[in-house]
Amino acid sequence: MLHDLPFEGTIKVRNKGVDIAILTDSDFVDTALAATRSLVVCGISTAVLEATCLDPIDERTLGYYEETTRVIVATSEKLYDSAAAVMKNTKKLRLFRGSSQKELIATVRCF
C-alpha cells in the first residue's frame, strides 16, 4: 500500500530568467512568454512561472525565484495573494493590473 505523499503544488518554469519573474496562470502564460521575447532585447532576463495549483502553491520554486530575482510580478490577485502568503519578503512581490503584452512589458521595465 502506498502512503500519502504531501502535495506541494506545482509551478511550471516556462522560461528561465534571472532579473524578473512573472507569476502567471494558463490564461495569461502566452502573453507573458511573448513579453519575455521583447524584454530580452532590452537586456531584461525574465522568468515565466506558470502556477498550476494555488492551494497549496509551490513554495520551493517560488522561494528560489524570490531569492534570485529582483521582483516577482503576479498577473492576478489570486496569484498575488497565494504568493504573498508564503513569501519571506513581500516587498519583492508586485501585482500587475493590466491585460496586454504591451502593458506587461512597460510594467516589467520599471523594475
PDB file of C-alpha atoms in Angstrom, residues 20-67:
ATOM      1  CA  ILE A  20      12.457  39.432 -13.095  1.00  0.00           C
ATOM      2  CA  ALA A  21       9.941  36.604 -12.605  1.00  0.00           C
ATOM      3  CA  ILE A  22       6.374  36.728 -13.911  1.00  0.00           C
ATOM      4  CA  LEU A  23       3.977  34.527 -11.931  1.00  0.00           C
ATOM      5  CA  THR A  24       1.044  33.705 -14.158  1.00  0.00           C
ATOM      6  CA  ASP A  25      -1.630  31.131 -14.881  1.00  0.00           C
ATOM      7  CA  SER A  26      -2.539  29.225 -18.032  1.00  0.00           C
ATOM      8  CA  ASP A  27      -4.847  32.027 -19.242  1.00  0.00           C
ATOM      9  CA  PHE A  28      -2.023  34.592 -19.452  1.00  0.00           C
ATOM     10  CA  VAL A  29       1.073  32.444 -19.995  1.00  0.00           C
ATOM     11  CA  ASP A  30       1.240  33.005 -23.773  1.00  0.00           C
ATOM     12  CA  THR A  31       1.149  36.780 -23.274  1.00  0.00           C
ATOM     13  CA  ALA A  32       3.891  36.551 -20.631  1.00  0.00           C
ATOM     14  CA  LEU A  33       6.074  34.420 -22.911  1.00  0.00           C
ATOM     15  CA  ALA A  34       5.628  36.874 -25.772  1.00  0.00           C
ATOM     16  CA  ALA A  35       6.598  39.737 -23.448  1.00  0.00           C
ATOM     17  CA  THR A  36       9.822  37.942 -22.477  1.00  0.00           C
ATOM     18  CA  ARG A  37      10.920  37.891 -26.109  1.00  0.00           C
ATOM     19  CA  SER A  38      10.641  41.681 -26.250  1.00  0.00           C
ATOM     20  CA  LEU A  39      12.212  42.190 -22.831  1.00  0.00           C
ATOM     21  CA  VAL A  40      15.323  40.153 -23.635  1.00  0.00           C
ATOM     22  CA  VAL A  41      16.077  42.625 -26.441  1.00  0.00           C
ATOM     23  CA  CYS A  42      16.065  45.344 -23.753  1.00  0.00           C
ATOM     24  CA  GLY A  43      18.525  43.328 -21.672  1.00  0.00           C
ATOM     25  CA  ILE A  44      15.971  42.038 -19.150  1.00  0.00           C
ATOM     26  CA  SER A  45      16.080  38.304 -18.481  1.00  0.00           C
ATOM     27  CA  THR A  46      12.582  37.277 -17.424  1.00  0.00           C
ATOM     28  CA  ALA A  47      11.406  34.007 -15.929  1.00  0.00           C
ATOM     29  CA  VAL A  48       7.830  32.905 -16.600  1.00  0.00           C
ATOM     30  CA  LEU A  49       6.327  30.806 -13.827  1.00  0.00           C
ATOM     31  CA  GLU A  50       3.008  29.128 -14.603  1.00  0.00           C
ATOM     32  CA  ALA A  51       1.148  28.228 -11.408  1.00  0.00           C
ATOM     33  CA  THR A  52      -0.973  25.141 -11.961  1.00  0.00           C
ATOM     34  CA  CYS A  53      -2.218  24.944  -8.357  1.00  0.00           C
ATOM     35  CA  LEU A  54      -2.624  27.673  -5.753  1.00  0.00           C
ATOM     36  CA  ASP A  55      -3.722  25.676  -2.738  1.00  0.00           C
ATOM     37  CA  PRO A  56      -1.035  24.888  -1.847  1.00  0.00           C
ATOM     38  CA  ILE A  57       1.333  26.892  -4.021  1.00  0.00           C
ATOM     39  CA  ASP A  58       4.765  25.507  -4.892  1.00  0.00           C
ATOM     40  CA  GLU A  59       6.807  27.195  -2.161  1.00  0.00           C
ATOM     41  CA  ARG A  60      10.140  25.720  -3.249  1.00  0.00           C
ATOM     42  CA  THR A  61      10.056  27.127  -6.795  1.00  0.00           C
ATOM     43  CA  LEU A  62       8.575  30.427  -5.660  1.00  0.00           C
ATOM     44  CA  GLY A  63      11.223  30.725  -2.931  1.00  0.00           C
ATOM     45  CA  TYR A  64      14.010  30.108  -5.425  1.00  0.00           C
ATOM     46  CA  TYR A  65      12.834  32.952  -7.657  1.00  0.00           C
ATOM     47  CA  GLU A  66      12.223  35.182  -4.645  1.00  0.00           C
ATOM     48  CA  GLU A  67      15.892  34.759  -3.737  1.00  0.00           C
TER      49      GLU A  67
END
